[in-house]
Amino acid sequence: RGPTSISELKEDSLEASSPPPSKRSWLRRSLNRLEVDRAVFYAIATRAWQFIAGPISILMIVAFFSKELQGYFYTCAQLMGMQSLVELGMHAVIINVSSHEWSRLRLDPEGFIVGDEEALNRLAGLNHFVARWYGFVALVFFIVCGFGGALFLNQRPSAEVAWVTPWFCMVALNALLLWAWAYSAMLEGCNQMIVVNRVRLLQFMTGSFAVWASMAAGFGLWAAVVSVAVRLVWDVWMIAIRYRRFWQSLAKRTGDAISWRDDIWPLQWKMGVFGIAGFLAFSLFTPVMFQFHGSVVAGQMGMTWTILIALESAAYAWVQVRAPLFGMLASRREWDEMDRIFYRLTAISWGFYLLGAAAVCTGVWVLNELPYEVTQRLASRMLPLMPTTVFAAAFLILHLPRCQTIYIRAHKQDPFLLAGIVSHSLIAILVIGLGYLYGPLGAGWGLLVVVATVNLPWWSWIWLRCRHEWHQQP
């Protein structure tokens, strides 16, 4: 049988097998009040490690990379965003579709899937489809990103930076990593977020040490290749070893119980178009600076962007890791519980980002004001205070629509297509135009204006309308 109550739907939390609330430590009680279960704990720990490792990485880049090499390093990283361009939103589709089936399934003590036969057959069908889909997508990614990115990088050839061979190795490993996404998305949708997030934490920790060692050894851009290789090893272990019995439960079934046309395509095509528009909007900032203002400015843009993205992702983790739970609650039509969890998590995550953004901006100001050579050298590798503040404000506003998207997609619906095309197109146009004219500050203002005047009001209207209509249906 599958789970029968909300308590069974939730993942093992920090409360599981623990003493009564009155006997718990102050730290444990605080985490419980902040809705931190083990999945959220590992997700936040991953972001915390990024914040610990981030300054070390910055110091390593300053010490071992030239400003030009730094620009290539961050530009290559953002070009890897082509993954979202070619996979056409399937990652989110898999999570939402599989979470609805998982509401009637569970893992037995040996790791095999048991429960409703129909749901198990449909989950097997989804698994067979996405394995084929991502195999094809990985090949397309290697061709498009590999050769397209090489043509772009060759627009500004450098005698100092040898980028061709590490670039194609990076793309090849990322193609394999993209194929592994299909399986990790299945695990996420099947509420295995504790293990998935724990593996992500180990990926980042071991990857950081490997990258630092590569930088210190003078590997240059090969450090990015090492980072991808470490991530791939962990994903292979999780999929092929840790969850081998999970896949055995699905492999022995024919997988013809799910229809791509009826069950996947209605959501996929919308999220695919949405993902393409998102790539064009949010993967342009560093490449635009690289193209119009050189690799040095691109390096500053890339470093600041990486810090703010890590911060927003840490805050977003509170809501994101509950996507499978939201899908199962929507499947059971338990709207009150779904709303309660969503409101609380969104408030916590938004507050967390606000405090973090204030700390980042304060840190940039301090680095620029201190008269020491080392602080001035660090400050020169990042954007100045004004563009940093503008970008931080834009992410603060954008955070709420991102949370609303998780909530709505849990219903296996995606009504954000038109809004996404319009807002992302505007962002792309303004980033290119204002970025060309005014550099990072112009690109930041373009992002801030769009998210404040388009994303926030439009997303909120869609969220309110859909929530009212769908939850009133019998």
Coordinates of C-alpha atoms in Angstrom, one line a residue, residues 266-267 270-272 274 405 408-409 412-417 470:
P266 CA 0.8 19.1 -22.0
L267 CA 3.1 20.2 -19.2
K270 CA 4.9 24.9 -21.7
M271 CA 7.8 24.3 -19.4
G272 CA 10.1 23.8 -22.3
F274 CA 9.5 28.7 -20.4
T405 CA 5.8 28.6 -9.4
I408 CA 1.3 26.0 -8.9
R409 CA 3.3 23.3 -10.7
K412 CA 0.7 19.4 -12.8
Q413 CA -0.3 22.7 -14.4
D414 CA 1.9 25.5 -15.7
P415 CA -0.1 28.7 -16.5
F416 CA 3.0 30.9 -16.5
L417 CA 3.9 30.4 -20.2
W470 CA -8.6 24.8 -8.6

